[in-house]
Short mmCIF file of C-alpha atoms in Angstrom, two decimals:
data_model
loop_
_atom_site.label_atom_id
_atom_site.label_comp_id
_atom_site.label_asym_id
_atom_site.label_seq_id
_atom_site.Cartn_x
_atom_site.Cartn_y
_atom_site.Cartn_z
CA MET A 1 110.77 68.19 117.69
CA TYR A 2 110.71 70.93 115.21
CA ILE A 3 110.63 68.15 112.23
CA SER A 4 107.28 66.85 113.76
CA TYR A 5 105.06 69.42 114.58
CA ILE A 6 106.42 70.21 110.74
CA ILE A 7 104.47 66.40 109.61
CA CYS A 8 102.20 67.46 112.56
CA PHE A 9 101.14 70.61 111.16
CA ASN A 10 100.89 69.60 107.77
CA LYS A 11 99.00 66.72 108.43
CA MET A 12 96.80 69.14 109.77
CA ARG A 13 95.91 71.37 107.23
CA LYS A 14 95.85 68.39 104.66
CA GLU A 15 92.95 67.57 106.90
CA ILE A 16 91.64 71.31 107.25
CA TYR A 17 91.27 70.73 103.00
CA GLN A 18 89.90 67.49 103.12
CA LYS A 19 86.80 69.48 104.63
CA TYR A 20 86.78 72.81 102.87
CA PHE A 21 87.76 72.67 99.14
CA ASN A 22 88.28 68.38 97.84
CA ASN A 23 85.37 67.32 96.20
CA LYS A 24 84.10 70.35 96.39
CA LYS A 25 81.55 72.10 93.11
CA VAL A 26 82.31 75.50 93.33
CA THR A 27 82.15 78.94 90.62
CA VAL A 28 84.05 81.02 91.47
CA MET A 29 82.10 84.15 90.18
CA GLY A 30 84.68 86.49 88.94
CA LEU A 31 87.61 85.87 86.97
CA GLY A 32 89.43 89.33 86.34
CA LEU A 33 92.78 90.27 85.48
CA LEU A 34 94.81 92.02 87.96
CA GLY A 35 95.93 87.96 89.37
CA ARG A 36 93.89 87.81 92.99
CA GLY A 37 90.23 85.37 90.28
CA ILE A 38 93.81 83.08 89.24
CA GLY A 39 95.46 82.79 91.82
CA GLU A 40 91.67 81.36 93.95
CA THR A 41 91.18 79.61 91.11
CA LYS A 42 94.43 78.07 90.96
CA PHE A 43 94.53 76.91 94.91
CA LEU A 44 90.56 75.37 95.03
CA TYR A 45 92.01 73.66 91.56
CA GLU A 46 95.03 72.17 93.17
CA ASN A 47 93.43 71.36 96.32
CA GLY A 48 90.48 69.06 95.07
CA ALA A 49 87.65 71.36 94.22
CA ASP A 50 85.37 70.74 90.68
CA VAL A 51 85.33 74.16 89.52
CA LEU A 52 84.23 76.69 87.44
CA VAL A 53 84.37 79.88 86.47
CA THR A 54 81.99 82.72 85.07
CA ASP A 55 83.16 85.78 84.16
CA LYS A 56 80.81 88.99 82.47
CA LYS A 57 84.18 89.50 80.78
CA THR A 58 84.70 88.15 77.47
CA GLU A 59 87.33 85.03 76.21
CA VAL A 60 89.33 87.78 74.07
CA GLU A 61 89.11 91.01 77.42
CA LEU A 62 90.63 88.15 79.86
CA LYS A 63 92.82 85.61 77.73
CA SER A 64 96.63 87.26 79.82
CA SER A 65 94.33 85.66 83.15
CA LEU A 66 93.69 82.40 80.68
CA LEU A 67 96.83 81.77 79.63
CA GLU A 68 98.15 81.93 83.06
CA LEU A 69 95.22 79.01 83.81
CA LYS A 70 96.11 76.51 80.65
CA ASP A 71 97.55 73.87 82.19
CA PHE A 72 94.15 73.76 84.59
CA LYS A 73 92.49 70.71 82.50
CA ASN A 74 89.35 70.41 83.45
CA ILE A 75 88.19 74.02 84.99
CA LYS A 76 85.39 75.12 83.51
CA TYR A 77 84.33 78.54 81.87
CA ILE A 78 81.80 79.93 81.03
CA LEU A 79 81.94 84.10 79.43
CA GLY A 80 81.04 86.43 77.75
CA GLU A 81 77.67 86.15 80.51
CA HIS A 82 76.00 84.45 84.53
CA ARG A 83 73.76 81.72 84.31
CA LEU A 84 71.47 81.03 86.90
CA GLU A 85 72.08 76.93 86.86
CA ASP A 86 75.47 77.73 87.58
CA PHE A 87 74.41 79.19 91.55
CA ARG A 88 73.18 76.50 91.90
CA ASP A 89 73.58 72.76 92.73
CA ARG A 90 76.67 74.19 93.56
CA ASP A 91 78.18 72.93 97.47
CA PHE A 92 79.97 77.10 97.44
CA ILE A 93 80.39 80.51 95.07
CA LEU A 94 83.57 82.41 95.44
CA LYS A 95 82.57 85.68 94.63
CA SER A 96 85.14 88.97 93.61
CA ALA A 97 84.76 92.62 95.73
CA GLY A 98 82.13 95.12 93.95
CA VAL A 99 79.39 92.07 93.22
CA PRO A 100 76.88 94.57 92.69
CA LEU A 101 74.27 94.92 96.02
CA ASN A 102 71.43 93.08 95.06
CA ASN A 103 72.40 90.53 92.44
CA GLU A 104 70.21 87.51 91.03
CA PHE A 105 72.47 85.54 90.24
CA ILE A 106 74.03 85.78 94.07
CA ASN A 107 70.20 86.77 95.18
CA GLU A 108 70.00 82.65 92.82
CA ALA A 109 72.51 81.21 94.76
CA ILE A 110 71.33 82.38 98.44
CA LYS A 111 67.53 80.89 97.55
CA ASN A 112 69.05 77.71 96.42
CA ASN A 113 71.22 77.70 100.19
CA ILE A 114 74.19 78.20 98.57
CA PRO A 115 77.19 79.82 100.06
CA VAL A 116 78.60 83.03 99.11
CA TYR A 117 81.85 83.40 100.19
CA MET A 118 85.16 85.80 99.56
CA SER A 119 87.92 85.34 99.37
CA ALA A 120 89.29 88.12 102.65
CA ALA A 121 86.21 87.21 105.18
CA PHE A 122 86.24 82.89 104.27
CA VAL A 123 89.64 82.85 105.10
CA CYS A 124 89.81 84.30 108.35
CA ASP A 125 87.02 82.34 108.69
CA ILE A 126 88.67 79.37 108.40
CA VAL A 127 92.20 80.47 110.59
CA MET A 128 89.42 81.09 113.35
CA LYS A 129 87.75 78.38 114.22
CA GLU A 130 91.13 75.05 112.79
CA LEU A 131 93.83 78.22 113.98
CA PRO A 132 92.88 79.22 117.15
CA ASN A 133 96.57 81.03 117.69
CA VAL A 134 96.91 82.66 115.37
CA VAL A 135 95.37 86.49 115.31
CA VAL A 136 93.61 88.40 112.51
CA ILE A 137 93.50 91.97 112.41
CA GLY A 138 91.84 93.58 110.29
CA VAL A 139 92.62 97.46 108.42
CA THR A 140 89.96 98.69 107.18
CA GLY A 141 88.69 103.57 106.21
CA THR A 142 88.55 105.08 103.30
CA ARG A 143 91.88 106.38 103.91
CA GLY A 144 94.34 105.12 105.91
CA LYS A 145 93.86 101.72 105.53
CA SER A 146 96.93 100.55 103.13
CA THR A 147 99.26 102.78 105.66
CA VAL A 148 98.55 101.64 108.33
CA THR A 149 98.72 98.12 107.24
CA GLY A 150 101.80 98.61 105.66
CA ILE A 151 103.61 100.63 108.77
CA ILE A 152 102.61 97.51 110.96
CA SER A 153 103.69 94.76 108.74
CA HIS A 154 106.67 96.33 108.83
CA ILE A 155 106.95 97.37 112.48
CA PHE A 156 105.34 92.71 112.66
CA LYS A 157 109.32 92.45 109.72
CA GLU A 158 111.42 94.45 112.92
CA ASN A 159 111.12 92.69 115.96
CA ASN A 160 111.08 89.07 114.02
CA MET A 161 106.87 88.40 114.47
CA SER A 162 105.30 85.85 111.72
CA VAL A 163 103.18 88.15 109.58
CA LYS A 164 100.71 87.63 107.01
CA LEU A 165 99.36 90.15 104.65
CA GLY A 166 95.92 89.50 102.60
CA GLY A 167 93.32 91.86 101.36
CA ASN A 168 92.86 94.74 100.10
CA ILE A 169 95.97 93.91 98.44
CA ARG A 170 96.51 94.03 94.96
CA GLY A 171 97.33 91.32 93.36
CA VAL A 172 97.75 89.16 95.84
CA ALA A 173 95.17 86.09 96.23
CA ASN A 174 93.71 85.34 100.17
CA LEU A 175 93.32 81.27 100.02
CA PRO A 176 96.60 80.63 98.91
CA LEU A 177 97.82 82.92 102.29
CA LEU A 178 96.52 79.10 104.17
CA ASP A 179 99.64 77.06 102.72
CA ASN A 180 101.14 79.67 104.48
CA ILE A 181 99.88 80.11 108.03
CA ASP A 182 101.21 78.48 110.61
CA ASP A 183 98.83 78.26 114.45
CA GLY A 184 100.54 81.19 116.59
CA ASP A 185 100.96 83.91 113.66
CA PHE A 186 99.37 87.51 112.58
CA LEU A 187 97.28 86.82 110.21
CA LEU A 188 97.13 91.10 109.08
CA MET A 189 94.70 92.52 106.11
CA GLU A 190 93.74 95.30 104.29
CA LEU A 191 89.95 95.55 104.02
CA ASP A 192 87.34 97.69 101.82
CA SER A 193 84.05 97.19 102.35
CA TRP A 194 83.28 95.39 99.90
CA GLN A 195 84.74 92.53 101.51
CA LEU A 196 83.30 93.84 104.81
CA GLN A 197 80.10 92.40 103.33
CA GLY A 198 82.11 88.32 103.41
CA PHE A 199 82.24 89.36 106.98
CA ALA A 200 79.50 89.67 107.48
CA ASP A 201 77.26 86.82 105.60
CA LEU A 202 79.74 84.57 108.50
CA LYS A 203 78.78 86.88 111.16
CA ILE A 204 83.16 87.15 112.13
CA SER A 205 84.93 89.99 112.62
CA PRO A 206 88.64 90.11 112.99
CA HIS A 207 90.33 89.49 116.58
CA ILE A 208 92.04 93.43 116.09
CA ALA A 209 89.67 95.97 113.97
CA ILE A 210 90.93 99.03 113.07
CA PHE A 211 89.03 102.25 111.17
CA THR A 212 91.01 104.88 110.41
CA SER A 213 88.53 107.60 108.91
CA PHE A 214 85.25 107.62 106.86
CA LEU A 215 84.54 110.29 104.37
CA ASP A 216 83.21 110.09 101.14
CA ASP A 217 83.75 107.75 98.82
CA HIS A 218 82.16 105.58 96.67
CA MET A 219 78.83 107.00 96.43
CA ASN A 220 78.16 105.23 93.31
CA TYR A 221 78.11 101.63 94.21
CA TYR A 222 76.53 102.65 97.34
CA LYS A 223 73.83 104.61 95.46
CA ASP A 224 74.73 108.41 97.04
CA ASP A 225 73.63 106.07 100.48
CA LYS A 226 76.41 107.38 102.83
CA GLU A 227 74.58 105.26 106.04
CA LEU A 228 75.04 101.93 103.38
CA TYR A 229 77.97 102.87 103.05
CA PHE A 230 78.99 102.88 106.82
CA THR A 231 77.07 99.86 107.83
CA ASP A 232 79.29 97.98 105.28
CA LYS A 233 82.87 99.46 106.78
CA ALA A 234 81.42 98.59 110.46
CA LYS A 235 81.35 95.38 109.63
CA ILE A 236 84.78 94.81 110.63
CA TYR A 237 83.79 95.37 114.73
CA ARG A 238 80.82 94.64 114.81
CA ASN A 239 80.72 89.80 115.10
CA GLN A 240 83.68 91.16 117.22
CA LYS A 241 83.62 88.67 121.22
CA ASP A 242 84.68 89.48 124.65
CA GLY A 243 88.12 90.23 123.84
CA ASP A 244 88.02 91.89 121.00
CA VAL A 245 89.67 94.89 120.63
CA LEU A 246 88.47 98.20 118.14
CA ILE A 247 91.10 101.57 117.23
CA ALA A 248 89.84 104.17 116.17
CA SER A 249 91.08 107.92 115.10
CA LYS A 250 89.58 110.17 116.80
CA ASP A 251 87.58 110.90 113.84
CA ALA A 252 86.66 107.99 113.04
CA SER A 253 85.13 106.93 116.80
CA GLU A 254 83.41 110.23 116.34
CA GLU A 255 81.87 108.05 113.66
CA ILE A 256 81.12 105.43 115.43
CA ARG A 257 79.22 106.59 118.61
CA ILE A 258 77.17 108.60 116.42
CA ARG A 259 75.57 104.92 115.24
CA ASP A 260 76.85 102.66 117.41
CA LYS A 261 77.11 104.66 121.25
CA ASN A 262 77.34 101.76 123.14
CA GLN A 263 80.52 100.22 121.15
CA GLU A 264 83.85 100.50 123.04
CA VAL A 265 86.69 102.01 121.34
CA THR A 266 90.46 102.08 122.12
CA ILE A 267 91.83 106.01 121.10
CA PRO A 268 95.70 106.10 120.32
CA GLU A 269 97.35 108.67 122.77
CA GLU A 270 98.41 111.48 120.12
CA ILE A 271 102.20 110.87 120.42
CA ILE A 272 104.00 112.55 117.33
CA PHE A 273 106.12 109.92 115.46
CA GLU A 274 109.93 110.22 114.01
CA THR A 275 108.76 109.04 110.71
CA ASN A 276 109.65 109.58 107.04
CA LEU A 277 106.29 109.86 106.61
CA ILE A 278 104.64 113.52 105.72
CA GLY A 279 101.47 115.50 106.75
CA LYS A 280 99.42 115.01 110.03
CA HIS A 281 96.97 111.86 108.23
CA ASN A 282 100.51 109.87 108.90
CA GLN A 283 101.27 110.75 111.67
CA ILE A 284 97.90 109.53 112.85
CA ALA A 285 97.83 105.95 111.34
CA CYS A 286 101.70 105.93 112.90
CA ARG A 287 98.75 106.81 115.46
CA LEU A 288 97.21 103.21 115.57
CA ALA A 289 99.90 100.76 113.96
CA TYR A 290 101.18 101.94 117.39
CA GLU A 291 98.46 101.19 119.23
CA THR A 292 98.33 97.67 117.08
CA CYS A 293 101.02 96.81 118.09
CA LEU A 294 101.28 97.52 121.58
CA GLN A 295 98.81 95.44 122.23
CA CYS A 296 100.03 92.92 120.15
CA GLY A 297 102.29 92.28 122.54
CA LEU A 298 105.34 94.83 121.41
CA ASP A 299 106.87 97.53 123.91
CA ASP A 300 107.16 101.00 123.30
CA LYS A 301 110.57 101.32 121.98
CA SER A 302 111.07 98.72 119.12
CA ILE A 303 108.14 100.56 118.02
CA LYS A 304 109.00 103.32 117.79
CA GLU A 305 112.43 102.25 116.11
CA SER A 306 111.31 100.23 113.65
CA ILE A 307 108.24 103.91 112.72
CA LYS A 308 111.01 105.47 111.59
CA THR A 309 112.47 103.06 109.18
CA PHE A 310 109.48 103.16 107.44
CA LYS A 311 108.70 104.80 104.14
CA ALA A 312 105.44 105.56 102.60
CA VAL A 313 103.33 103.44 100.53
CA GLU A 314 103.64 103.42 96.90
CA GLY A 315 100.99 106.12 95.65
CA ARG A 316 100.47 107.81 99.37
CA LEU A 317 102.47 110.61 98.38
CA GLU A 318 105.06 108.63 99.06
CA ASP A 319 108.55 110.80 98.28
CA MET A 320 110.49 110.14 94.11
CA GLY A 321 113.22 111.96 95.35
CA LEU A 322 113.94 115.18 93.55
CA PHE A 323 113.51 115.95 89.68
CA ARG A 324 114.66 119.20 88.18
CA GLY A 325 115.44 120.27 91.96
CA VAL A 326 111.83 120.29 92.79
CA ARG A 327 110.73 117.75 94.60
CA VAL A 328 108.32 114.77 93.81
CA PHE A 329 105.63 113.38 95.31
CA ASN A 330 103.35 110.07 94.06
CA ASP A 331 99.68 110.32 95.04
CA ASN A 332 98.77 108.37 92.31
CA ASN A 333 95.98 106.75 95.16
CA GLY A 334 94.42 110.38 95.43
CA THR A 335 91.66 109.75 93.94
CA THR A 336 89.04 112.19 96.01
CA GLU A 337 88.46 115.80 96.65
CA ASP A 338 89.31 114.81 100.48
CA ALA A 339 92.91 113.03 99.18
CA THR A 340 93.74 116.05 96.82
CA VAL A 341 93.08 117.78 99.97
CA MET A 342 94.35 115.92 102.03
CA ALA A 343 97.50 115.99 99.93
CA ILE A 344 98.56 119.07 99.54
CA ASP A 345 97.94 120.46 102.85
CA SER A 346 101.06 117.76 103.51
CA ILE A 347 103.54 119.37 101.25
#
């Protein structure tokens, strides 16, 4: 019976790939150096797409990424520039996160009625359409999203629940997640504001949306327009359907209700958790993860026991132990004034 299920599901997966990727002319905008663009490009090529990669970086700058793709002989590259013609007569464009707003090449694709996708949203859209028993969970916020994502993933794994992790995870390509997602899994996505633009384009939001915090950040990208920044963040819930859930911290919920007065928001109970993490903000992260896992059917005791064993995400007030009698914390990702103040206060 189990073997029959695997064969049946693999056949269905093949049909999905035929529908979305096989013989499709795809422009990948942004190969990059961190691994995600490499993984997306490999996946598209291996599943029958006619792939053109364009990046403003030169061949010399992209040497390490190109070496990873050296065995894929029929990929076409346009490097050191983008060309308008590469955004016409394509089945879709796959753009990397952080492409500037009102980008002329993306506008060219839109003008020519060519769909523009971002990989995190594209995967979620395919999963929602083709695998109706997968629960998609999205986590966003200026601060805390990596920790909340990490805690939820840890709790699920500790309780033998099948969870696949994607979104804004360094070096992790999203399209290849489709190779491993089974109907009935949980798809957990850490989502930055740029990736959420892709969700708005597809008019989707996660089944369970978590909004951790809203602070000043990325103002260079948003040209000091905080409302524009919030608009991107809010895309995590603005296309939710009946039965979907938005979970937010108390502070984030106040920001939401200022702008969306009638939005239903679940604010977690103010429980104090036994945890390896330090700081009030990490208690908030535990509460958001706890509420999420309750919504997914786990019980109070199992969640709390799992939270006890979670260790800090790398670079987020990560306890590195004692060095010559001094306790050292790695807070490499605390890159704003708010984050620095919070870290010092926690210690």
